[in-house]
Structures are given as C-alpha cells and as structure tokens.
Short mmCIF file of C-alpha atoms and ligand atoms in Angstrom, two decimals:
data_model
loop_
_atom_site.label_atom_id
_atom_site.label_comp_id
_atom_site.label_asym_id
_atom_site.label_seq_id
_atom_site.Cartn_x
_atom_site.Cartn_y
_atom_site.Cartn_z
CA UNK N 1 96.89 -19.90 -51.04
CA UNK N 2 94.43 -22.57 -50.96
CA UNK N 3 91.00 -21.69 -52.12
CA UNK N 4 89.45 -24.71 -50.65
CA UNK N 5 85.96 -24.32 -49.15
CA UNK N 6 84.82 -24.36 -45.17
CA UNK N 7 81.61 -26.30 -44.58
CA UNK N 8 79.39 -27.17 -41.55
CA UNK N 9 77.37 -29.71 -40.96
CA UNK N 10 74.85 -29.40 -38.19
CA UNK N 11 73.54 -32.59 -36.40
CA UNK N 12 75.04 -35.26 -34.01
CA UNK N 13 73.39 -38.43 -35.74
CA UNK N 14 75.09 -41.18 -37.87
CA UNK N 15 73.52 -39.29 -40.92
CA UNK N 16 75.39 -36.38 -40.31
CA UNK N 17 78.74 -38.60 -40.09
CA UNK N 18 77.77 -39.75 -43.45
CA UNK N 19 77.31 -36.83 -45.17
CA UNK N 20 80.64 -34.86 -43.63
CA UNK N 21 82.61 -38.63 -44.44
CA UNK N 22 81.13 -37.77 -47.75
CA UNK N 23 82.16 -33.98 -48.00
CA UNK N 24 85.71 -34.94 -46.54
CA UNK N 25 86.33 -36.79 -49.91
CA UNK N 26 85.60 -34.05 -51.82
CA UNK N 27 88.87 -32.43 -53.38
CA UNK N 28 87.51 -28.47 -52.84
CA UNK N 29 86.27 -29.30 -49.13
CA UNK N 30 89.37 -27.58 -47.04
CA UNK N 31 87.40 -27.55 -43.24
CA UNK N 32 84.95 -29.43 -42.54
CA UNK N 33 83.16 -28.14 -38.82
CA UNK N 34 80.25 -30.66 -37.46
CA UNK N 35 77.82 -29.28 -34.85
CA UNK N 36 77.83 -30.45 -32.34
CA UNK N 37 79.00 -34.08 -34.22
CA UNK N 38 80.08 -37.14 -32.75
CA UNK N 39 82.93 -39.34 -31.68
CA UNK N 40 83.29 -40.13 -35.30
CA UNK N 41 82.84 -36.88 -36.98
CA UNK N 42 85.82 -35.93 -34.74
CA UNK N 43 88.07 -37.39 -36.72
CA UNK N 44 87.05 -36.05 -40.21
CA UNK N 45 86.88 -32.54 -39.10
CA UNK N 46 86.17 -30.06 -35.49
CA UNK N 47 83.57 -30.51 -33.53
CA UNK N 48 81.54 -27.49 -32.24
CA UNK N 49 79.53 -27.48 -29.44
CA UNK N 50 76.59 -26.07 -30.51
CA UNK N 51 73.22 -28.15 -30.82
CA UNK N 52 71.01 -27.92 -34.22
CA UNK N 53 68.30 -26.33 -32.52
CA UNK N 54 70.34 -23.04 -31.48
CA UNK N 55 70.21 -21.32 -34.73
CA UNK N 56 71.37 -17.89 -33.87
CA UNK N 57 74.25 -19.43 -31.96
CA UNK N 58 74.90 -21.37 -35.32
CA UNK N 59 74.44 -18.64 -37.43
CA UNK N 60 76.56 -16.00 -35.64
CA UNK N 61 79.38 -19.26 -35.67
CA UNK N 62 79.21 -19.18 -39.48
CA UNK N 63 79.30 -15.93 -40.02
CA UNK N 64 82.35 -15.40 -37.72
CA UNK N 65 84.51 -18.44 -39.18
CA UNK N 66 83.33 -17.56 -42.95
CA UNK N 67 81.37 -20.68 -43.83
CA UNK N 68 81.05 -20.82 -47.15
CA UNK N 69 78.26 -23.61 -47.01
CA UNK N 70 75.73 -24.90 -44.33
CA UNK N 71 74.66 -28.52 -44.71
CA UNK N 72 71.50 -29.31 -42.42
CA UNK N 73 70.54 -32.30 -40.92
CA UNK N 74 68.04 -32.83 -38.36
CA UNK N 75 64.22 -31.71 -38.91
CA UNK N 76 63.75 -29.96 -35.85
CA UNK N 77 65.96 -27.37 -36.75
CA UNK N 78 65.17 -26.89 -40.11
CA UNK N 79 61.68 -26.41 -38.48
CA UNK N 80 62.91 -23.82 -36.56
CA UNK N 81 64.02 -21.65 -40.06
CA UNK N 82 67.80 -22.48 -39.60
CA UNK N 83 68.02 -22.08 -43.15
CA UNK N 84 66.03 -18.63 -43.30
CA UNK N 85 68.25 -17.10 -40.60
CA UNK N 86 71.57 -18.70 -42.58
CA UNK N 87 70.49 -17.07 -45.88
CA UNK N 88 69.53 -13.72 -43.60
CA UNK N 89 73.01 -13.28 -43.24
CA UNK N 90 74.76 -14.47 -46.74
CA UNK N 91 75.52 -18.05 -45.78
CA UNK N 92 74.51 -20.37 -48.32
CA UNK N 93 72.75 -22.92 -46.64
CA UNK N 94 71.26 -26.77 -48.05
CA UNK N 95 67.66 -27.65 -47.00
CA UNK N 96 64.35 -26.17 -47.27
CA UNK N 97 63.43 -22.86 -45.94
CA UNK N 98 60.63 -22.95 -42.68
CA UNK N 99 58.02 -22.73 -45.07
CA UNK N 100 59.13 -25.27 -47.19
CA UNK N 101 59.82 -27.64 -43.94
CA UNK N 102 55.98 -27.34 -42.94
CA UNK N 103 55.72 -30.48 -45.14
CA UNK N 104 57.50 -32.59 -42.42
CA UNK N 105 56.64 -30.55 -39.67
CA UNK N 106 52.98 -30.26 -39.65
CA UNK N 107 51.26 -33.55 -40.94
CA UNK N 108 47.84 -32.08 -41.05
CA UNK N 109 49.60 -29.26 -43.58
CA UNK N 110 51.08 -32.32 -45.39
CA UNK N 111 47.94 -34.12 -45.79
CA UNK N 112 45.67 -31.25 -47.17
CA UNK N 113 48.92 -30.32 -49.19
CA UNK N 114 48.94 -34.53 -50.46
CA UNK N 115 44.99 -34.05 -51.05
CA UNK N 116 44.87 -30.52 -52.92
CA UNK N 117 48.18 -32.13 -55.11
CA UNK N 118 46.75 -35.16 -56.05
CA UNK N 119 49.24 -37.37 -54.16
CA UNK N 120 48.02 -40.43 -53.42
CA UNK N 121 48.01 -40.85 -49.52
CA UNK N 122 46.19 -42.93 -46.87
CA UNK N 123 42.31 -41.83 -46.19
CA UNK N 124 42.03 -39.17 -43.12
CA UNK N 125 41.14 -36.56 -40.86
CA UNK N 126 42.39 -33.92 -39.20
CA UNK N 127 41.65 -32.96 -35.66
CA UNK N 128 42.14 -29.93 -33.44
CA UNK N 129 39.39 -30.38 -30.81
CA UNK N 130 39.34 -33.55 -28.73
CA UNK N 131 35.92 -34.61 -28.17
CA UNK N 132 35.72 -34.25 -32.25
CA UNK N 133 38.46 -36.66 -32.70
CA UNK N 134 36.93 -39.17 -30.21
CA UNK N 135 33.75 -38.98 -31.45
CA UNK N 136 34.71 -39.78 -35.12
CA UNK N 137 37.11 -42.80 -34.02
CA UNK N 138 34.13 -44.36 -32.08
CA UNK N 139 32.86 -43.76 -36.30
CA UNK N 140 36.04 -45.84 -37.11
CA UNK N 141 37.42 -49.32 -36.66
CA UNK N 142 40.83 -51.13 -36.10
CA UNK N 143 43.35 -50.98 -37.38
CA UNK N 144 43.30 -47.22 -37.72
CA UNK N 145 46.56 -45.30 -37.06
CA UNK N 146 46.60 -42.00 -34.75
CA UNK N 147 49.19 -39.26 -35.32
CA UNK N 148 50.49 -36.00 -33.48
CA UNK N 149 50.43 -32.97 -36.40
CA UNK N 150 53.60 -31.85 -34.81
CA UNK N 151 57.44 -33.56 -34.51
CA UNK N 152 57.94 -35.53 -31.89
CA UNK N 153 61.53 -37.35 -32.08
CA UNK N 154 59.87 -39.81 -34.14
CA UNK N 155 57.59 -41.16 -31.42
CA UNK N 156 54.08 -38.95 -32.33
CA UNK N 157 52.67 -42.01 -34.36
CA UNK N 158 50.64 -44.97 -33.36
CA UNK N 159 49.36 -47.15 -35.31
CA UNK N 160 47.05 -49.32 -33.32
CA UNK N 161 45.60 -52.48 -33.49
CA UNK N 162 42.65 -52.35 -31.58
CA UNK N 163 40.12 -49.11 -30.62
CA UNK N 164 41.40 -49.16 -26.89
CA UNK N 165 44.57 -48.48 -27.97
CA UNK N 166 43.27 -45.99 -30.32
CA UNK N 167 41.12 -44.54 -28.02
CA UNK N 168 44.45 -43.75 -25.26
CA UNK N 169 46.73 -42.68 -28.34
CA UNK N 170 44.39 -39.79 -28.85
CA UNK N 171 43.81 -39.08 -24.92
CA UNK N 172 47.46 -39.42 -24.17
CA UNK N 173 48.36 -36.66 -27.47
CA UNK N 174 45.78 -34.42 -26.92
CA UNK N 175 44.14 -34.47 -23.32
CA UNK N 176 47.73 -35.23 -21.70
CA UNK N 177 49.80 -33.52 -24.30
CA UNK N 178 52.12 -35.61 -23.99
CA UNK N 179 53.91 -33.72 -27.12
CA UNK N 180 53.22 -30.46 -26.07
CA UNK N 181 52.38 -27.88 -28.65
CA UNK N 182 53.35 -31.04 -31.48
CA UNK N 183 50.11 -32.51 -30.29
CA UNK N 184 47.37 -29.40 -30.77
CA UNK N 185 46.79 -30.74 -33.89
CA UNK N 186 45.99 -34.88 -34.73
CA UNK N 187 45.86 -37.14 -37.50
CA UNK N 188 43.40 -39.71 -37.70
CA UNK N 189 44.20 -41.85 -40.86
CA UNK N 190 43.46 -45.59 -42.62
CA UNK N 191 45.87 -48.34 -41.58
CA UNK N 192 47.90 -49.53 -44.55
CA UNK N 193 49.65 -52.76 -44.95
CA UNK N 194 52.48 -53.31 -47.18
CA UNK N 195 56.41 -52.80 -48.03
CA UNK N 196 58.17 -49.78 -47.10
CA UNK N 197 59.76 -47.71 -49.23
CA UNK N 198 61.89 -44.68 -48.43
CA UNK N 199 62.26 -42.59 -51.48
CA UNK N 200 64.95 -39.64 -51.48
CA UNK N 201 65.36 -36.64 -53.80
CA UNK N 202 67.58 -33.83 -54.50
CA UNK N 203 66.22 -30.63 -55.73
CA UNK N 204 67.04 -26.85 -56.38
CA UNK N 205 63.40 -26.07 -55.83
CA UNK N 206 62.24 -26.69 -59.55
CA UNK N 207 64.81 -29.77 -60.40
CA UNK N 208 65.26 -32.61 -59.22
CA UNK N 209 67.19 -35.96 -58.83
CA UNK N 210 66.00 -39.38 -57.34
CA UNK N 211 67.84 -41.70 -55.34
CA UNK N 212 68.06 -45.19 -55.54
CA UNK N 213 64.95 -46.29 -53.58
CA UNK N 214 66.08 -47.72 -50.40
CA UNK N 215 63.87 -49.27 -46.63
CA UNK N 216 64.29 -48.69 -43.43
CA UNK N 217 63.53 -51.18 -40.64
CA UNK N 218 61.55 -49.18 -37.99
CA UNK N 219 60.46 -51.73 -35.59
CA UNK N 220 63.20 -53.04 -33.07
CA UNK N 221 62.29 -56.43 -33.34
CA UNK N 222 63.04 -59.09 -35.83
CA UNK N 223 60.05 -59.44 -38.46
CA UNK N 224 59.08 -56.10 -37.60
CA UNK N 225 57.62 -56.27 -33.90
CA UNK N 226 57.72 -53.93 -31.24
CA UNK N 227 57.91 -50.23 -30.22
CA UNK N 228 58.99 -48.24 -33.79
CA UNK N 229 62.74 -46.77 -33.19
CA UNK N 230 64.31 -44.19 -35.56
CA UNK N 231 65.54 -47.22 -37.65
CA UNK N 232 67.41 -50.01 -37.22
CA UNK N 233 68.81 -50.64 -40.47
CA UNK N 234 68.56 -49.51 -43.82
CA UNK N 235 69.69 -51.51 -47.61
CA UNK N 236 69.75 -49.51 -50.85
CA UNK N 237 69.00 -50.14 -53.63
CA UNK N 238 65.61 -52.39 -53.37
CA UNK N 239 65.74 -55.19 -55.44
CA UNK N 240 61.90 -55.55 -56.57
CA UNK N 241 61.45 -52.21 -57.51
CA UNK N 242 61.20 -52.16 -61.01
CA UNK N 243 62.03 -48.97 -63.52
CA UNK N 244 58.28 -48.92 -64.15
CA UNK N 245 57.68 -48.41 -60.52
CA UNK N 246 60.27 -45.55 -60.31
CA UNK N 247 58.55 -43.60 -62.89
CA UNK N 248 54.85 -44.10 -61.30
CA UNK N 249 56.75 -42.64 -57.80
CA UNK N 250 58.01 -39.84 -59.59
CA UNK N 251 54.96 -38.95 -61.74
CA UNK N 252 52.56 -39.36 -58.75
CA UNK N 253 54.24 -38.23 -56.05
CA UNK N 254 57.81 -36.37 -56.65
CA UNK N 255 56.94 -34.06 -59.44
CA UNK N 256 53.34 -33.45 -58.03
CA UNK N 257 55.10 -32.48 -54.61
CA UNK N 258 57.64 -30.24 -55.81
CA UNK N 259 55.34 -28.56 -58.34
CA UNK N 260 52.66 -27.95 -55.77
CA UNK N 261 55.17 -26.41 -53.11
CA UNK N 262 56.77 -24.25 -55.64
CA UNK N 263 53.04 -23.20 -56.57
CA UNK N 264 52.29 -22.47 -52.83
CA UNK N 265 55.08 -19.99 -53.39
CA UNK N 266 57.49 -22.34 -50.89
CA UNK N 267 59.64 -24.13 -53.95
CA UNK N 268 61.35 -26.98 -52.07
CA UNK N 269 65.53 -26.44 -52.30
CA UNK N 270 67.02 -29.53 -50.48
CA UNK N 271 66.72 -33.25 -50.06
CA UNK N 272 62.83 -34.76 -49.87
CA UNK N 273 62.49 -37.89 -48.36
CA UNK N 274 58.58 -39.39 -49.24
CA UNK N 275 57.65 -42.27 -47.10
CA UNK N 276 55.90 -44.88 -48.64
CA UNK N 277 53.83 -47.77 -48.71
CA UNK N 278 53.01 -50.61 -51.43
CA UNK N 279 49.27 -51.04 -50.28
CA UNK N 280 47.40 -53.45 -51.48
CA UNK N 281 45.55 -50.42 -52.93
CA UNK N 282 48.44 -49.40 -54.77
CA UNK N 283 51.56 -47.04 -53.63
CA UNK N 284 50.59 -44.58 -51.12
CA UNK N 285 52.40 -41.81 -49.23
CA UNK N 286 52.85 -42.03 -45.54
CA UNK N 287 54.31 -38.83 -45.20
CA UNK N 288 57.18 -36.40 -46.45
CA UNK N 289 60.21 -35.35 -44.62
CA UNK N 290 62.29 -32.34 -45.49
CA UNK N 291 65.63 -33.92 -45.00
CA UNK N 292 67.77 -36.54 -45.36
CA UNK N 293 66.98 -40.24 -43.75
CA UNK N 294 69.10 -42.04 -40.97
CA UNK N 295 69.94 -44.11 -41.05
CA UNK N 296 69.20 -44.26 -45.37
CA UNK N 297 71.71 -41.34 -45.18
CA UNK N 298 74.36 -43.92 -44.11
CA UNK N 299 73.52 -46.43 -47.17
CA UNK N 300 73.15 -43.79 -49.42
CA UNK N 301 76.91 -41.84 -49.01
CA UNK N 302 78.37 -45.37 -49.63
CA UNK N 303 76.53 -45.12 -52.98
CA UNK N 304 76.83 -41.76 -54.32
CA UNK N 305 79.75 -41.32 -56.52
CA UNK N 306 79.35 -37.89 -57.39
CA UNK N 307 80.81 -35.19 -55.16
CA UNK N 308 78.42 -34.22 -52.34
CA UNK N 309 79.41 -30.70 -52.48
CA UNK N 310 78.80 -30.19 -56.02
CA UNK N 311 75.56 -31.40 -54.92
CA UNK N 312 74.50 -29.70 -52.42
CA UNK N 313 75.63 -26.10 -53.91
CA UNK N 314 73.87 -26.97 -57.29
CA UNK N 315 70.34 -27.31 -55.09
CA UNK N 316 71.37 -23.93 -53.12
CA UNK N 317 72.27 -22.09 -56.14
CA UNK N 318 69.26 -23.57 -58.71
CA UNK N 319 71.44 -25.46 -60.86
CA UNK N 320 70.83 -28.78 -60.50
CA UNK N 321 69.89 -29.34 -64.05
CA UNK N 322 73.84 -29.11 -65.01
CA UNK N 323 75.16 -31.67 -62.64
CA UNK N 324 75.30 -35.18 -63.71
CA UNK N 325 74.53 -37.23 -60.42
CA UNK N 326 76.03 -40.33 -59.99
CA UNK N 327 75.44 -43.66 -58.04
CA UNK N 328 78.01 -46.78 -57.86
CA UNK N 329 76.75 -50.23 -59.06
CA UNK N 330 75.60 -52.54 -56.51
CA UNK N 331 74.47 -52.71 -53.05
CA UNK N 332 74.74 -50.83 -49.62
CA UNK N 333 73.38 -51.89 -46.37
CA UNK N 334 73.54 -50.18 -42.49
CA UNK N 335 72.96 -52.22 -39.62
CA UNK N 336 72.76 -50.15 -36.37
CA UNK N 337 74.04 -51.54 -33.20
CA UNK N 338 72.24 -49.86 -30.03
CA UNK N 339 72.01 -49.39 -26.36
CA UNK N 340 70.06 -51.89 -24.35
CA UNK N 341 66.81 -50.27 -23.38
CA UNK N 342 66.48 -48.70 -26.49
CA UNK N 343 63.84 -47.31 -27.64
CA UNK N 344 63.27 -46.71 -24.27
CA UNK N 345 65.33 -45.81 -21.59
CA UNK N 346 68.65 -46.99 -22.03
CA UNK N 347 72.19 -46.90 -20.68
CA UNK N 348 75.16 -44.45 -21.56
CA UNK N 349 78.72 -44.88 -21.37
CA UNK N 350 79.57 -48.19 -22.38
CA UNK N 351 83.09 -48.42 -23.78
CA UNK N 352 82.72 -49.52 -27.38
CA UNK N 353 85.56 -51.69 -28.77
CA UNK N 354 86.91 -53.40 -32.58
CA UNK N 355 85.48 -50.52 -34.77
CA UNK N 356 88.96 -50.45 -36.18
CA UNK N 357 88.63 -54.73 -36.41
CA UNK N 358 85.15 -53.81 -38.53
CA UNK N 359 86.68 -51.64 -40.70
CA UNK N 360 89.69 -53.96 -42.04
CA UNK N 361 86.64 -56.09 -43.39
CA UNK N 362 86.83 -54.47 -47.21
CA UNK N 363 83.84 -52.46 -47.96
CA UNK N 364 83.15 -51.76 -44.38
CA UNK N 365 82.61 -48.26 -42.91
CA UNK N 366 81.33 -47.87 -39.37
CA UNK N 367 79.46 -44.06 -38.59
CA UNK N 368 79.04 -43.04 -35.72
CA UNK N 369 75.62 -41.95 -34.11
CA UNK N 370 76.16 -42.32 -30.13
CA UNK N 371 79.07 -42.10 -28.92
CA UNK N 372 81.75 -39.45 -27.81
CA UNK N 373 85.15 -39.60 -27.01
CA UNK N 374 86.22 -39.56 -23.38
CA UNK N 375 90.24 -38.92 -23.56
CA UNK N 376 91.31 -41.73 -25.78
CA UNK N 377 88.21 -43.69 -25.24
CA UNK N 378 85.10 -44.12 -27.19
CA UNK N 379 82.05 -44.67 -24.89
CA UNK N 380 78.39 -44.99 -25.73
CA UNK N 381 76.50 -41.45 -25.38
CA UNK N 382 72.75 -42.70 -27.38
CA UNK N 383 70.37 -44.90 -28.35
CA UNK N 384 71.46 -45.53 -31.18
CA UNK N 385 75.48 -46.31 -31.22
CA UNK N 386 76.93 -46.92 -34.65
CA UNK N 387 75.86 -47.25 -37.82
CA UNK N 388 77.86 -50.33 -39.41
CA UNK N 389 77.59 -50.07 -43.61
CA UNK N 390 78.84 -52.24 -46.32
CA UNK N 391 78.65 -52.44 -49.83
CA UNK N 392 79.01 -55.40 -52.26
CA UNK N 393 78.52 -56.65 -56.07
CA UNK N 394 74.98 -58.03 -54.25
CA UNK N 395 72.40 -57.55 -51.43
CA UNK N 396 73.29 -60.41 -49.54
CA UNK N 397 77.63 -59.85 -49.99
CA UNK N 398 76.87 -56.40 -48.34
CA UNK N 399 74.73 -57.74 -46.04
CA UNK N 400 77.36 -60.61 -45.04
CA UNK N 401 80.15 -57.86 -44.73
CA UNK N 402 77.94 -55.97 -42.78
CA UNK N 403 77.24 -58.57 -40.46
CA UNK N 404 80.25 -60.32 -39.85
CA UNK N 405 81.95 -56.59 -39.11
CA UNK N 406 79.19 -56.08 -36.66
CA UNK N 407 81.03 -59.45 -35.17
CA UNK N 408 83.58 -57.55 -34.29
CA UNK N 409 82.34 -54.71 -32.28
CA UNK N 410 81.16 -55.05 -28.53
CA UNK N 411 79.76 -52.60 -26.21
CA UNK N 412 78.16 -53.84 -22.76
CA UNK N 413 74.33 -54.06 -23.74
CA UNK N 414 74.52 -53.63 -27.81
CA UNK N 415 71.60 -54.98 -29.67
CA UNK N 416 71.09 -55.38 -32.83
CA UNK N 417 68.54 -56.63 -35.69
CA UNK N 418 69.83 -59.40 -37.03
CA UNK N 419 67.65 -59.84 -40.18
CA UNK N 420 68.55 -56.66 -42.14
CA UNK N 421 67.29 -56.82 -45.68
CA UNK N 422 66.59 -60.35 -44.99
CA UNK N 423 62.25 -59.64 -46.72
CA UNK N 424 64.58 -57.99 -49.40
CA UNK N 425 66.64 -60.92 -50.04
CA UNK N 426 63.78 -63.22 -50.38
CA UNK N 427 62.77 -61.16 -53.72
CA UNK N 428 65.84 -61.37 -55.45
CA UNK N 429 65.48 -63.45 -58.62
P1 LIG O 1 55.49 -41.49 -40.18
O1 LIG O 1 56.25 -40.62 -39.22
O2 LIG O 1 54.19 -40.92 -40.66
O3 LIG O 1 56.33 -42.09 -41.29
O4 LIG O 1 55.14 -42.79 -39.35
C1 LIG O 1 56.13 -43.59 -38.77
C2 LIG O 1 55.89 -45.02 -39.11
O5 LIG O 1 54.56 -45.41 -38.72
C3 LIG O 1 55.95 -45.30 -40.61
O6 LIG O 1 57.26 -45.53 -41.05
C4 LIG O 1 55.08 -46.52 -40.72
O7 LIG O 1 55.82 -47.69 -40.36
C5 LIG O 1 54.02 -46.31 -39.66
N1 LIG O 1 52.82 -45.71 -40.28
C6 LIG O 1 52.53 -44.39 -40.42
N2 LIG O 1 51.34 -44.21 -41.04
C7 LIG O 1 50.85 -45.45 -41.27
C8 LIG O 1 49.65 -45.96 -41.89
N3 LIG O 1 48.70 -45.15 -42.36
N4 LIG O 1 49.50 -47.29 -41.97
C9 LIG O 1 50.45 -48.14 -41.49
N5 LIG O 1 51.57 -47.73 -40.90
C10 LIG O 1 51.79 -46.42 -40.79
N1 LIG O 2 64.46 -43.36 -41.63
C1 LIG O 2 63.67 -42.70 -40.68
C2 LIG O 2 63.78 -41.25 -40.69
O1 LIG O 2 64.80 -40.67 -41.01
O2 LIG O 2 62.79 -40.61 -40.38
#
C-alpha cells in the first residue's frame, strides 16, 4: 500500500497550474485534484468542477475523497473563510484564516493595520460617506490615487492623473457602486512613483521565509501604459535589489506585519504577498495580499527547489522553523499571452496551437490560465491564456527562451508584452 498523500488545489488561474506542476514533483504527492483547474492542470491531476468561491461544496468534496491537504489560491475565497470551514472539519488547509485574509480584503483594515504597525505606507484616508470623500479630494491634488476598501477582480483601484478623473473614480465606486458591497468603504491615498516590487513570504503564523523579490508588469501596454490587467508578466529574482534592501523589507515591513497580526490575535499561516513601491521617499507598501501572486506564482515554482508540500504542511502545522527552504540559482521569467480585448471584453474559444513546440525550447514551461480542453482540442476560455516561463544562468537568457517559445504559440487574437523585464535588464551591471 502506498501511503502517498491526496491534495487539492482550488483555483483555475495559471498560479494554481504552478503550484499543482509543483506538488506533482513531489515524491509523497499520490493525487493531485484541481478545482475547478484548467486545460493544463488536466494533465497533472483531475479536474473538479467546483469554483473557489463554493466552499461548502469544496469542503464536503474533501471530506468525502479524504484530502489530506487543501492548497488555496484565489483571494476571494480565502475571503470567504475557505480555510475556517476546511479546518472546521479536520482538513488541513494552506492560507490564512478569514480573519487573517482581512489584510487583503479590506484595504481600509490594511491601512489602519500598516499605520498602528509602523509599516511604512503611502499617506491616506479612509472614507465611508460620499460627500466626505468628495469634499476632502476637492482638499487634494493630482496625482492622487482612489481605491474601493473591498476586492474587486483587481479592477477597484485608480490611480488618476488629474481631479476629474478623481472626482468620477469616487462617484462611479461609491454613488454607482459599481463594486457593490467592495465599494462601501474607499481609499483616498498619495500617488507614489517608483519601481515595483512584489515581495512573497511563507509563514506558519510566527515564522517565516522570504522569497526572492520578484515584479509584475500590471499595465497592458509596453512602458507601462494603459488600463492595469492582473499582470502581464512577471521576472524573479530582481537584479538591483541589494541584500541590504532585503533586510530593510523584512525589518520594516515583514516582521512588523506578521508580529502585528499575530498580536491582533489573527497570526498569519500562509503565503503574504506585500506590494511595494521604491518611492522617491523611500520603500513604501502599496498593499498586502493574503496569497500567492500570478502570475509571480508562475516565476516563482520554476525557482523553488525545495518540495512544495513540505512547505506548505510546515506553515499549516507551525513548523516552519525546521524546513530548510530552497531556491535554484539564476533567473525565471513569465510572459503571458492573452485574448484580444483584454482587459476588457475579449473573445473566447480560440484554438491555441505549438505549446508542445514551446516546450522543446530547454527551460521552457508553458501554464495554463485560460483555456480548457474541448475533446482533443485546447481553446481559449480567459483573458489571460497561458503563462509562458523560462529560466536561465541570466535575466536576459530566460527572457530570450521565454520569448522565442512565445514564437511558437498562436491563438487568433493573442497579445502579448513584448518588453518583459526589459527596465530590469537595463540595471544589470
Ligand atoms: P493595489 O491593488 O493596491 O496593489 O493596486 C493595484 C496597482 O495600482 C498597484 O500595483 C500599483 O501599480 C497601483 N497603485 C496602487 N496604489 C498606488 C499608489 N499609492 N501610487 C501609485 N500607484 C499605485
Ligand atoms: N501580481 C498581481 C496579483 O497577484 O495581485
């Protein structure tokens, strides 16, 4: 008899097919479910069609098929106390608890949290009554950046360059509510110019573990322009940031965080993922999320040496402390290739072709984000498509491996950045 271990993974995204790529390696992983995964996940494991956000459907799945560990992906869900009702019933489940997750899912709770802690964060005010807010931005000028408390997909912030555009922000969040409840509550904070710098951590709730430092590109147009998209392509590990810089991040903003949340009596068990900014002011934290990034997610699995699982039951079971975490030498990069329209509206059900091309390119691995498998063929089912990754010895060979496998893949509409890492190459020495 085998004693090898069931997991799930819950989420549909190209981060999810990371991570369960990354659990499939693992020697004690014996089933490997994803819910409700993706035309890639389907071939490391079963999909199950159940979406993130219907926890008791999720929960009473585990439970039935004996999971004997929960990986979570997406924030709305965790949001939702996925976790709480996991644990509820004896399934050992990674990511924060629906306390815990207030620190993504409520930004004005994350700024007072950033202020009471010490964190260093961008100058603000929080809102719950509309002619208040639009009486202290007439106080204000541009830039100045507007933000829903709530989640919204990703779309609740605007930063805006002139008052107008201010001005509808606000009336289009909290008049309109355009985000529903997400909206009750705004955020009225400084603008803050600078590089990006997403910053990911393991921890058990009172240890921790940080990542290489890695960037997303957020914008979907080259040198950063246009409507903000979930990201567009991430590199890991930055190349200007120095060791010096690592251990301001983690005195400032890591250890205060998981300190104060453990203080608040909701210790953080999971994977935190600050957002930050190199300000001219100094670094300064956009926000935190209570999960990990995608597409950083699909960088970072090409990276981490050490076995996921061992991982992600050390930060369940508080035993981080006695795992050695390892990261490979050198670079990874994700470029993501997505549907025309996108952000916006888009198309869906494009036949996508040469993945298997991409991946004879050594060093290539393509995840899958939209897509889903009708018969034999793959077709496009999202925004964003694929997630194409590559590592090398450098920035720039896993960027050129990346690229030229990107070559090889078509789908009707696909567009793609095309200067990935390119601001990051310019620093190299
Ligand atoms: P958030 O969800 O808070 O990370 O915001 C999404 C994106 O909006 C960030 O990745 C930044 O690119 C941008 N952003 C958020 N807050 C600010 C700010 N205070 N100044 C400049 N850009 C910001
Ligand atoms: N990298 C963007 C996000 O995961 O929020």
């Amino acid at each position: 008899m085998s004693s090898g271990k069931t997991i799930l993974v819950v989420g549909s995204g190209g981060r999810e097919h990371a991570l369960a790529w990354k659990l499939a390696q693992s020697l004690r992983v014996e089933k490997l479910y994803i819910a409700p995964g993706n035309g890639g996940t389907k071939l490391l494991g079963e999909n199950v069609p159940i979406v993130a956000t219907y926890i008791e459907k999720l929960t009473a799945f585990a439970v039935e098929r004996r999971v004997d560990c929960v990986v979570v992906g997406p924030d709305d869900a965790l949001a939702l106390g996925l976790i709480d009702v996991l644990r509820a019933k004896g399934i050992p489940a990674f990511g924060p608890t629906k306390a815990a997750a207030e620190i993504e899912a409520s930004k004005v709770f994350s700024k007072q949290f950033m202020a009471e802690a010490g964190i260093p964060t961008a100058e603000f005010k929080t809102f719950s009554d509309y002619e208040a807010a639009k009486k202290y931005l007439a106080s204000r000028s541009a830039p100045i950046v507007v933000k829903a408390s709530g989640l919204a997909l990703g779309k609740g912030v605007f930063v805006c360059e002139t008052m107008s555009e201010a001005e509808e922000a606000l009336q289009r969040i909290m008049a309109e509510k355009m985000f529903g409840a997400a909206g009750a509550e705004v955020v009225i904070e400084e603008y803050l110019d600078g590089q990006e710098i997403s910053l990911h951590v393991f921890s058990d709730g009172v240890s921790y573990s940080l990542f290489p430092t890695a960037q997303d590109h957020k914008p979907i147009g080259e040198n950063d322009t246009g409507s903000n998209t979930g990201g567009m392509g991430t590199i890991a590990p930055l190349p200007w940031v120095t060791a010096e810089m690592l251990v301001e991040f983690e005195k400032r903003i890591v250890a205060p965080a998981l300190i104060g949340m453990k203080a608040k009596g909701y210790p953080f068990a999971g994977c935190l993922y600050p957002g930050l900014k190199m300000s001219s002011g100094g670094v300064k934290t956009l926000e935190f999320n209570a999960r990990f990034g995608d597409p950083e997610t699909q960088s970072y699995m090409r990276l981490l040496k050490t076995d996921l699982l061992d991982i992600v039951e050390a930060c369940i079971e508080g035993t981080l402390e006695n795992v050695n975490i390892e990261w490979n030498p050198g670079f990874a990069c994700c470029v993501i290739l997505c549907s025309k329209g996108y952000p916006g509206s888009y198309e869906k059900g494009k036949e996508i072709t040469g993945i298997e091309e991409a991946e004879k390119i050594p060093g290539v691995v393509v995840f899958h984000a939209g897509t889903k498998l009708e018969g034999e063929k793959l077709v496009t089912s999202g925004g964003r498509v694929l997630g194409v990754t590559a590592i090398g010895k450098t920035l720039k060979e896993a960027l050129d491996k990346a690229y030229q496998a990107v070559g090889k893949i078509h789908f009707e509409g696909m567009y793609y950045r095309k200067d990935i890492g390119a601001k990051s190459l310019r620093y190299r020495p």
